[in-house]
Structures are given as C-alpha cells and as structure tokens.
Amino acid sequence: MNPSFSLALSVIAVSLLSTFGAIAAVGPGQQAVIDHYAAAAKANDPAFKGFSADRGKAFFLAKHTANPDTPSCSTCHTTDPKQMGQTRVGKVIDPMAVSVSPQRFTDLDKVELWFRRNCNTVLGRECTAQEKGDYVIFLATQ
C-alpha cells in the first residue's frame, strides 16, 4: 500500500476514534471493508475527510420514497440495530450491530451484495462509498 495513503487512512481512523469513541470490536475484516470504502470515497471526492457515525445513523433511519414497502433500512432491521429484524416475507435477520453480530461487515463481497440489493430496494439506486462507510461506522459503534 502507498505510504501516504496508509498515513491518510491512519489519520481518518484516529479522527473517528477521537470523535466517536471506541468502535465496538472492529476486527481485521471490518477494518478492510472500512478501508475499501474510504479509498473509494477519497477517489470519488478528494475532499473526503472521513466517515461519520452520525451520518450513518441518519441514513439508517431516514425515510425514502423509492419503495413504499421498504422506505428505510429500519423497515426490516428495526430502529435498534442491536435487535433482530425481519424481512417482508418473515425471515429473521440477525442484528446489524457489530457488538451483537461480530461477523457483520467482515466479507467485502457479501457486504457489497447486500448493499447492492438493499440500496436499490430502499433508495432506488446504488449507495455511494460515503454512505456505505458511514453506515458501517455507525453499526460498528453499536
């Protein structure tokens, strides 16, 4: 990895930790996912300064108009990410909070699959790298 890029990621991580407190048990898998989205967000916007748990929470709870059956992430995942959710067909969804489901956000391919499906369903479009990173950071603090 490019040394200046590594430094930039370290600065972002330290900024996040000091701003939002300790992130709940982020392991190497989650860190790799966060790093991936940070690199993509920086590539999309050179002014990118880091992810925000507050923006992630707002995104998680926001109501959208693309699909009246699933207007928000919390429609299926509940407003408390530490609780189990349920799909529209009744399938149980494990809690989204990393503190309760430590396997969450550890496999980039799986994370991308679910973002692709759910962003299109809820938003009617793909999520941006910034939105994905904010979302993951929020759920890593829960």
GROMACS .gro file of N, CA and C in nm:
model
  426
    1MET      N    1   0.085  -0.118   0.000
    1MET     CA    2   0.000   0.000   0.000
    1MET      C    3   0.089   0.123   0.000
    2ASN      N    4   0.049   0.225  -0.070
    2ASN     CA    5   0.120   0.351  -0.078
    2ASN      C    6   0.133   0.411   0.063
    3PRO      N    7   0.255   0.448   0.106
    3PRO     CA    8   0.275   0.501   0.242
    3PRO      C    9   0.190   0.625   0.273
    4SER      N   10   0.174   0.714   0.177
    4SER     CA   11   0.094   0.834   0.205
    4SER      C   12  -0.054   0.798   0.218
    5PHE      N   13  -0.099   0.698   0.142
    5PHE     CA   14  -0.237   0.651   0.155
    5PHE      C   15  -0.257   0.586   0.291
    6SER      N   16  -0.161   0.504   0.335
    6SER     CA   17  -0.168   0.441   0.467
    6SER      C   18  -0.176   0.546   0.576
    7LEU      N   19  -0.097   0.651   0.562
    7LEU     CA   20  -0.099   0.759   0.660
    7LEU      C   21  -0.235   0.827   0.661
    8ALA      N   22  -0.290   0.852   0.544
    8ALA     CA   23  -0.422   0.916   0.536
    8ALA      C   24  -0.528   0.830   0.605
    9LEU      N   25  -0.523   0.699   0.583
    9LEU     CA   26  -0.619   0.610   0.648
    9LEU      C   27  -0.601   0.611   0.799
   10SER      N   28  -0.477   0.615   0.844
   10SER     CA   29  -0.450   0.619   0.988
   10SER      C   30  -0.505   0.747   1.049
   11VAL      N   31  -0.488   0.858   0.979
   11VAL     CA   32  -0.541   0.986   1.027
   11VAL      C   33  -0.693   0.979   1.037
   12ILE      N   34  -0.756   0.921   0.937
   12ILE     CA   35  -0.901   0.906   0.939
   12ILE      C   36  -0.944   0.819   1.056
   13ALA      N   37  -0.876   0.707   1.078
   13ALA     CA   38  -0.911   0.617   1.187
   13ALA      C   39  -0.897   0.686   1.322
   14VAL      N   40  -0.787   0.756   1.342
   14VAL     CA   41  -0.766   0.827   1.469
   14VAL      C   42  -0.872   0.934   1.488
   15SER      N   43  -0.906   1.004   1.381
   15SER     CA   44  -1.009   1.106   1.387
   15SER      C   45  -1.143   1.045   1.428
   16LEU      N   46  -1.175   0.932   1.369
   16LEU     CA   47  -1.300   0.864   1.403
   16LEU      C   48  -1.303   0.822   1.548
   17LEU      N   49  -1.194   0.763   1.594
   17LEU     CA   50  -1.189   0.717   1.732
   17LEU      C   51  -1.201   0.833   1.830
   18SER      N   52  -1.136   0.943   1.801
   18SER     CA   53  -1.143   1.057   1.892
   18SER      C   54  -1.278   1.127   1.886
   19THR      N   55  -1.340   1.126   1.769
   19THR     CA   56  -1.468   1.193   1.752
   19THR      C   57  -1.584   1.110   1.806
   20PHE      N   58  -1.583   0.980   1.782
   20PHE     CA   59  -1.699   0.898   1.813
   20PHE      C   60  -1.676   0.797   1.924
   21GLY      N   61  -1.559   0.797   1.984
   21GLY     CA   62  -1.530   0.699   2.087
   21GLY      C   63  -1.489   0.569   2.024
   22ALA      N   64  -1.461   0.472   2.107
   22ALA     CA   65  -1.413   0.343   2.058
   22ALA      C   66  -1.518   0.275   1.972
   23ILE      N   67  -1.474   0.219   1.865
   23ILE     CA   68  -1.562   0.142   1.778
   23ILE      C   69  -1.571   0.001   1.835
   24ALA      N   70  -1.691  -0.051   1.845
   24ALA     CA   71  -1.717  -0.179   1.908
   24ALA      C   72  -1.649  -0.293   1.834
   25ALA      N   73  -1.539  -0.342   1.887
   25ALA     CA   74  -1.475  -0.466   1.843
   25ALA      C   75  -1.457  -0.478   1.693
   26VAL      N   76  -1.403  -0.376   1.631
   26VAL     CA   77  -1.377  -0.383   1.487
   26VAL      C   78  -1.256  -0.473   1.466
   27GLY      N   79  -1.279  -0.580   1.394
   27GLY     CA   80  -1.172  -0.673   1.363
   27GLY      C   81  -1.110  -0.643   1.229
   28PRO      N   82  -1.015  -0.726   1.187
   28PRO     CA   83  -0.948  -0.701   1.060
   28PRO      C   84  -1.043  -0.706   0.940
   29GLY      N   85  -1.144  -0.789   0.944
   29GLY     CA   86  -1.239  -0.796   0.833
   29GLY      C   87  -1.317  -0.666   0.819
   30GLN      N   88  -1.369  -0.615   0.930
   30GLN     CA   89  -1.442  -0.489   0.925
   30GLN      C   90  -1.349  -0.374   0.885
   31GLN      N   91  -1.226  -0.376   0.936
   31GLN     CA   92  -1.133  -0.269   0.901
   31GLN      C   93  -1.102  -0.270   0.752
   32ALA      N   94  -1.091  -0.389   0.694
   32ALA     CA   95  -1.065  -0.398   0.550
   32ALA      C   96  -1.182  -0.340   0.470
   33VAL      N   97  -1.304  -0.366   0.516
   33VAL     CA   98  -1.422  -0.311   0.449
   33VAL      C   99  -1.424  -0.159   0.462
   34ILE      N  100  -1.397  -0.109   0.582
   34ILE     CA  101  -1.392   0.036   0.605
   34ILE      C  102  -1.284   0.100   0.519
   35ASP      N  103  -1.167   0.038   0.515
   35ASP     CA  104  -1.057   0.090   0.433
   35ASP      C  105  -1.095   0.093   0.285
   36HIS      N  106  -1.163  -0.011   0.239
   36HIS     CA  107  -1.207  -0.015   0.099
   36HIS      C  108  -1.299   0.103   0.068
   37TYR      N  109  -1.398   0.127   0.154
   37TYR     CA  110  -1.490   0.237   0.129
   37TYR      C  111  -1.423   0.374   0.144
   38ALA      N  112  -1.325   0.383   0.234
   38ALA     CA  113  -1.251   0.509   0.249
   38ALA      C  114  -1.173   0.540   0.121
   39ALA      N  115  -1.109   0.440   0.064
   39ALA     CA  116  -1.035   0.460  -0.060
   39ALA      C  117  -1.129   0.499  -0.174
   40ALA      N  118  -1.245   0.434  -0.181
   40ALA     CA  119  -1.342   0.466  -0.286
   40ALA      C  120  -1.401   0.605  -0.266
   41ALA      N  121  -1.430   0.642  -0.142
   41ALA     CA  122  -1.485   0.774  -0.115
   41ALA      C  123  -1.383   0.883  -0.149
   42LYS      N  124  -1.256   0.858  -0.115
   42LYS     CA  125  -1.150   0.955  -0.146
   42LYS      C  126  -1.132   0.967  -0.298
   43ALA      N  127  -1.142   0.855  -0.370
   43ALA     CA  128  -1.131   0.859  -0.515
   43ALA      C  129  -1.247   0.937  -0.578
   44ASN      N  130  -1.366   0.925  -0.520
   44ASN     CA  131  -1.484   0.997  -0.571
   44ASN      C  132  -1.483   1.144  -0.533
   45ASP      N  133  -1.422   1.174  -0.417
   45ASP     CA  134  -1.420   1.312  -0.367
   45ASP      C  135  -1.288   1.337  -0.295
   46PRO      N  136  -1.194   1.402  -0.361
   46PRO     CA  137  -1.064   1.427  -0.298
   46PRO      C  138  -1.073   1.504  -0.166
   47ALA      N  139  -1.184   1.572  -0.141
   47ALA     CA  140  -1.202   1.645  -0.015
   47ALA      C  141  -1.256   1.556   0.097
   48PHE      N  142  -1.277   1.428   0.069
   48PHE     CA  143  -1.327   1.334   0.170
   48PHE      C  144  -1.240   1.340   0.295
   49LYS      N  145  -1.306   1.355   0.412
   49LYS     CA  146  -1.234   1.369   0.539
   49LYS      C  147  -1.260   1.256   0.637
   50GLY      N  148  -1.345   1.162   0.600
   50GLY     CA  149  -1.372   1.051   0.691
   50GLY      C  150  -1.520   1.023   0.702
   51PHE      N  151  -1.550   0.910   0.763
   51PHE     CA  152  -1.688   0.869   0.780
   51PHE      C  153  -1.745   0.925   0.910
   52SER      N  154  -1.875   0.921   0.920
   52SER     CA  155  -1.945   0.976   1.035
   52SER      C  156  -2.051   0.877   1.084
   53ALA      N  157  -2.040   0.838   1.210
   53ALA     CA  158  -2.143   0.751   1.270
   53ALA      C  159  -2.277   0.824   1.275
   54ASP      N  160  -2.274   0.956   1.297
   54ASP     CA  161  -2.399   1.033   1.299
   54ASP      C  162  -2.467   1.032   1.163
   55ARG      N  163  -2.390   1.050   1.056
   55ARG     CA  164  -2.449   1.042   0.921
   55ARG      C  165  -2.498   0.900   0.894
   56GLY      N  166  -2.423   0.800   0.940
   56GLY     CA  167  -2.465   0.661   0.922
   56GLY      C  168  -2.596   0.631   0.991
   57LYS      N  169  -2.612   0.684   1.112
   57LYS     CA  170  -2.737   0.664   1.186
   57LYS      C  171  -2.852   0.733   1.113
   58ALA      N  172  -2.830   0.856   1.069
   58ALA     CA  173  -2.934   0.929   0.997
   58ALA      C  174  -2.974   0.855   0.870
   59PHE      N  175  -2.875   0.800   0.800
   59PHE     CA  176  -2.901   0.723   0.678
   59PHE      C  177  -2.982   0.598   0.711
   60PHE      N  178  -2.944   0.528   0.816
   60PHE     CA  179  -3.012   0.406   0.860
   60PHE      C  180  -3.159   0.431   0.892
   61LEU      N  181  -3.189   0.544   0.953
   61LEU     CA  182  -3.325   0.574   0.997
   61LEU      C  183  -3.407   0.654   0.895
   62ALA      N  184  -3.342   0.713   0.796
   62ALA     CA  185  -3.410   0.802   0.700
   62ALA      C  186  -3.520   0.730   0.623
   63LYS      N  187  -3.625   0.803   0.594
   63LYS     CA  188  -3.736   0.753   0.511
   63LYS      C  189  -3.714   0.801   0.368
   64HIS      N  190  -3.729   0.708   0.275
   64HIS     CA  191  -3.708   0.738   0.133
   64HIS      C  192  -3.838   0.710   0.058
   65THR      N  193  -3.845   0.756  -0.064
   65THR     CA  194  -3.969   0.744  -0.140
   65THR      C  195  -3.963   0.644  -0.256
   66ALA      N  196  -3.850   0.579  -0.276
   66ALA     CA  197  -3.835   0.489  -0.391
   66ALA      C  198  -3.926   0.367  -0.381
   67ASN      N  199  -3.949   0.318  -0.261
   67ASN     CA  200  -4.027   0.196  -0.244
   67ASN      C  201  -4.114   0.209  -0.119
   68PRO      N  202  -4.244   0.226  -0.133
   68PRO     CA  203  -4.330   0.245  -0.016
   68PRO      C  204  -4.333   0.123   0.077
   69ASP      N  205  -4.299   0.005   0.026
   69ASP     CA  206  -4.297  -0.115   0.111
   69ASP      C  207  -4.173  -0.120   0.200
   70THR      N  208  -4.065  -0.059   0.156
   70THR     CA  209  -3.941  -0.055   0.234
   70THR      C  210  -3.881   0.085   0.226
   71PRO      N  211  -3.940   0.180   0.299
   71PRO     CA  212  -3.893   0.318   0.288
   71PRO      C  213  -3.763   0.348   0.363
   72SER      N  214  -3.716   0.255   0.446
   72SER     CA  215  -3.591   0.279   0.518
   72SER      C  216  -3.524   0.146   0.554
   73CYS      N  217  -3.398   0.156   0.592
   73CYS     CA  218  -3.324   0.037   0.637
   73CYS      C  219  -3.395  -0.023   0.759
   74SER      N  220  -3.445   0.066   0.845
   74SER     CA  221  -3.507   0.021   0.970
   74SER      C  222  -3.642  -0.047   0.948
   75THR      N  223  -3.695  -0.042   0.826
   75THR     CA  224  -3.819  -0.113   0.797
   75THR      C  225  -3.802  -0.261   0.827
   76CYS      N  226  -3.691  -0.318   0.785
   76CYS     CA  227  -3.664  -0.460   0.809
   76CYS      C  228  -3.570  -0.482   0.928
   77HIS      N  229  -3.477  -0.388   0.949
   77HIS     CA  230  -3.374  -0.408   1.051
   77HIS      C  231  -3.411  -0.351   1.186
   78THR      N  232  -3.525  -0.289   1.203
   78THR     CA  233  -3.575  -0.220   1.322
   78THR      C  234  -3.493  -0.095   1.349
   79THR      N  235  -3.546  -0.007   1.432
   79THR     CA  236  -3.475   0.116   1.465
   79THR      C  237  -3.362   0.093   1.564
   80ASP      N  238  -3.357  -0.026   1.624
   80ASP     CA  239  -3.250  -0.061   1.717
   80ASP      C  240  -3.163  -0.168   1.652
   81PRO      N  241  -3.044  -0.132   1.603
   81PRO     CA  242  -2.961  -0.229   1.532
   81PRO      C  243  -2.911  -0.344   1.619
   82LYS      N  244  -2.935  -0.338   1.749
   82LYS     CA  245  -2.896  -0.448   1.838
   82LYS      C  246  -3.004  -0.556   1.845
   83GLN      N  247  -3.119  -0.527   1.783
   83GLN     CA  248  -3.230  -0.622   1.783
   83GLN      C  249  -3.238  -0.697   1.651
   84MET      N  250  -3.300  -0.815   1.653
   84MET     CA  251  -3.321  -0.891   1.531
   84MET      C  252  -3.428  -0.821   1.448
   85GLY      N  253  -3.413  -0.830   1.318
   85GLY     CA  254  -3.511  -0.774   1.227
   85GLY      C  255  -3.588  -0.884   1.158
   86GLN      N  256  -3.665  -0.845   1.058
   86GLN     CA  257  -3.746  -0.942   0.985
   86GLN      C  258  -3.772  -0.890   0.844
   87THR      N  259  -3.753  -0.978   0.745
   87THR     CA  260  -3.782  -0.940   0.606
   87THR      C  261  -3.933  -0.930   0.588
   88ARG      N  262  -3.972  -0.875   0.473
   88ARG     CA  263  -4.115  -0.861   0.445
   88ARG      C  264  -4.184  -0.998   0.435
   89VAL      N  265  -4.108  -1.104   0.405
   89VAL     CA  266  -4.167  -1.238   0.397
   89VAL      C  267  -4.152  -1.315   0.527
   90GLY      N  268  -4.101  -1.251   0.632
   90GLY     CA  269  -4.096  -1.312   0.764
   90GLY      C  270  -3.965  -1.379   0.803
   91LYS      N  271  -3.865  -1.373   0.718
   91LYS     CA  272  -3.735  -1.432   0.752
   91LYS      C  273  -3.665  -1.345   0.857
   92VAL      N  274  -3.610  -1.410   0.959
   92VAL     CA  275  -3.541  -1.338   1.066
   92VAL      C  276  -3.407  -1.287   1.014
   93ILE      N  277  -3.372  -1.164   1.053
   93ILE     CA  278  -3.245  -1.102   1.018
   93ILE      C  279  -3.168  -1.080   1.148
   94ASP      N  280  -3.046  -1.133   1.154
   94ASP     CA  281  -2.963  -1.112   1.272
   94ASP      C  282  -2.941  -0.964   1.295
   95PRO      N  283  -2.915  -0.923   1.420
   95PRO     CA  284  -2.889  -0.782   1.448
   95PRO      C  285  -2.777  -0.727   1.362
   96MET      N  286  -2.786  -0.600   1.328
   96MET     CA  287  -2.686  -0.535   1.244
   96MET      C  288  -2.567  -0.483   1.325
   97ALA      N  289  -2.586  -0.459   1.455
   97ALA     CA  290  -2.480  -0.404   1.539
   97ALA      C  291  -2.363  -0.502   1.548
   98VAL      N  292  -2.244  -0.451   1.526
   98VAL     CA  293  -2.123  -0.534   1.533
   98VAL      C  294  -2.104  -0.591   1.673
   99SER      N  295  -2.145  -0.518   1.776
   99SER     CA  296  -2.129  -0.567   1.913
   99SER      C  297  -2.212  -0.692   1.940
  100VAL      N  298  -2.321  -0.709   1.867
  100VAL     CA  299  -2.409  -0.824   1.884
  100VAL      C  300  -2.381  -0.930   1.777
  101SER      N  301  -2.346  -0.887   1.658
  101SER     CA  302  -2.317  -0.977   1.546
  101SER      C  303  -2.176  -0.946   1.494
  102PRO      N  304  -2.073  -0.997   1.562
  102PRO     CA  305  -1.935  -0.960   1.525
  102PRO      C  306  -1.894  -1.003   1.384
  103GLN      N  307  -1.968  -1.091   1.321
  103GLN     CA  308  -1.936  -1.133   1.184
  103GLN      C  309  -1.983  -1.031   1.081
  104ARG      N  310  -2.063  -0.933   1.122
  104ARG     CA  311  -2.113  -0.832   1.030
  104ARG      C  312  -1.998  -0.753   0.968
  105PHE      N  313  -2.009  -0.727   0.839
  105PHE     CA  314  -1.917  -0.640   0.765
  105PHE      C  315  -1.773  -0.692   0.766
  106THR      N  316  -1.757  -0.823   0.757
  106THR     CA  317  -1.622  -0.880   0.754
  106THR      C  318  -1.584  -0.935   0.617
  107ASP      N  319  -1.679  -0.952   0.529
  107ASP     CA  320  -1.656  -1.008   0.396
  107ASP      C  321  -1.704  -0.907   0.292
  108LEU      N  322  -1.610  -0.841   0.226
  108LEU     CA  323  -1.644  -0.733   0.134
  108LEU      C  324  -1.741  -0.778   0.025
  109ASP      N  325  -1.721  -0.897  -0.030
  109ASP     CA  326  -1.811  -0.944  -0.136
  109ASP      C  327  -1.954  -0.956  -0.085
  110LYS      N  328  -1.970  -1.010   0.035
  110LYS     CA  329  -2.103  -1.025   0.094
  110LYS      C  330  -2.163  -0.888   0.128
  111VAL      N  331  -2.081  -0.798   0.182
  111VAL     CA  332  -2.127  -0.663   0.216
  111VAL      C  333  -2.176  -0.593   0.089
  112GLU      N  334  -2.097  -0.604  -0.017
  112GLU     CA  335  -2.135  -0.540  -0.144
  112GLU      C  336  -2.264  -0.600  -0.200
  113LEU      N  337  -2.279  -0.732  -0.191
  113LEU     CA  338  -2.402  -0.797  -0.238
  113LEU      C  339  -2.523  -0.738  -0.168
  114TRP      N  340  -2.517  -0.727  -0.035
  114TRP     CA  341  -2.632  -0.678   0.040
  114TRP      C  342  -2.653  -0.529   0.020
  115PHE      N  343  -2.547  -0.451   0.011
  115PHE     CA  344  -2.564  -0.309  -0.020
  115PHE      C  345  -2.631  -0.293  -0.157
  116ARG      N  346  -2.584  -0.368  -0.256
  116ARG     CA  347  -2.641  -0.357  -0.391
  116ARG      C  348  -2.791  -0.388  -0.387
  117ARG      N  349  -2.828  -0.496  -0.323
  117ARG     CA  350  -2.970  -0.534  -0.318
  117ARG      C  351  -3.052  -0.433  -0.239
  118ASN      N  352  -3.006  -0.403  -0.118
  118ASN     CA  353  -3.086  -0.321  -0.029
  118ASN      C  354  -3.088  -0.173  -0.066
  119CYS      N  355  -2.978  -0.121  -0.116
  119CYS     CA  356  -2.978   0.020  -0.158
  119CYS      C  357  -3.074   0.039  -0.274
  120ASN      N  358  -3.071  -0.052  -0.369
  120ASN     CA  359  -3.162  -0.042  -0.483
  120ASN      C  360  -3.307  -0.055  -0.439
  121THR      N  361  -3.334  -0.143  -0.343
  121THR     CA  362  -3.470  -0.161  -0.293
  121THR      C  363  -3.518  -0.039  -0.217
  122VAL      N  364  -3.437   0.011  -0.126
  122VAL     CA  365  -3.479   0.122  -0.039
  122VAL      C  366  -3.465   0.258  -0.108
  123LEU      N  367  -3.352   0.279  -0.175
  123LEU     CA  368  -3.325   0.411  -0.234
  123LEU      C  369  -3.361   0.421  -0.381
  124GLY      N  370  -3.371   0.306  -0.447
  124GLY     CA  371  -3.392   0.308  -0.592
  124GLY      C  372  -3.265   0.338  -0.668
  125ARG      N  373  -3.150   0.322  -0.603
  125ARG     CA  374  -3.019   0.347  -0.663
  125ARG      C  375  -2.913   0.278  -0.577
  126GLU      N  376  -2.791   0.275  -0.630
  126GLU     CA  377  -2.681   0.222  -0.550
  126GLU      C  378  -2.642   0.325  -0.445
  127CYS      N  379  -2.592   0.278  -0.333
  127CYS     CA  380  -2.539   0.367  -0.231
  127CYS      C  381  -2.400   0.414  -0.273
  128THR      N  382  -2.363   0.532  -0.229
  128THR     CA  383  -2.228   0.582  -0.254
  128THR      C  384  -2.131   0.519  -0.156
  129ALA      N  385  -2.002   0.529  -0.186
  129ALA     CA  386  -1.900   0.479  -0.093
  129ALA      C  387  -1.910   0.552   0.040
  130GLN      N  388  -1.938   0.680   0.038
  130GLN     CA  389  -1.951   0.758   0.163
  130GLN      C  390  -2.068   0.705   0.245
  131GLU      N  391  -2.182   0.681   0.181
  131GLU     CA  392  -2.298   0.628   0.253
  131GLU      C  393  -2.268   0.491   0.312
  132LYS      N  394  -2.202   0.405   0.235
  132LYS     CA  395  -2.168   0.272   0.284
  132LYS      C  396  -2.074   0.281   0.404
  133GLY      N  397  -1.971   0.363   0.392
  133GLY     CA  398  -1.876   0.377   0.502
  133GLY      C  399  -1.940   0.435   0.627
  134ASP      N  400  -2.025   0.538   0.611
  134ASP     CA  401  -2.096   0.596   0.725
  134ASP      C  402  -2.182   0.491   0.793
  135TYR      N  403  -2.250   0.411   0.712
  135TYR     CA  404  -2.338   0.305   0.762
  135TYR      C  405  -2.260   0.202   0.842
  136VAL      N  406  -2.148   0.157   0.786
  136VAL     CA  407  -2.066   0.056   0.854
  136VAL      C  408  -2.010   0.114   0.984
  137ILE      N  409  -1.961   0.237   0.980
  137ILE     CA  410  -1.908   0.300   1.102
  137ILE      C  411  -2.016   0.313   1.208
  138PHE      N  412  -2.135   0.354   1.169
  138PHE     CA  413  -2.246   0.364   1.266
  138PHE      C  414  -2.271   0.229   1.330
  139LEU      N  415  -2.282   0.124   1.250
  139LEU     CA  416  -2.314  -0.007   1.305
  139LEU      C  417  -2.197  -0.068   1.383
  140ALA      N  418  -2.076  -0.023   1.353
  140ALA     CA  419  -1.959  -0.067   1.430
  140ALA      C  420  -1.955  -0.001   1.568
  141THR      N  421  -2.027   0.109   1.585
  141THR     CA  422  -2.029   0.177   1.714
  141THR      C  423  -2.144   0.128   1.801
  142GLN      N  424  -2.226   0.042   1.746
  142GLN     CA  425  -2.344  -0.007   1.820
  142GLN      C  426  -2.315  -0.139   1.889
   0.00000   0.00000   0.00000
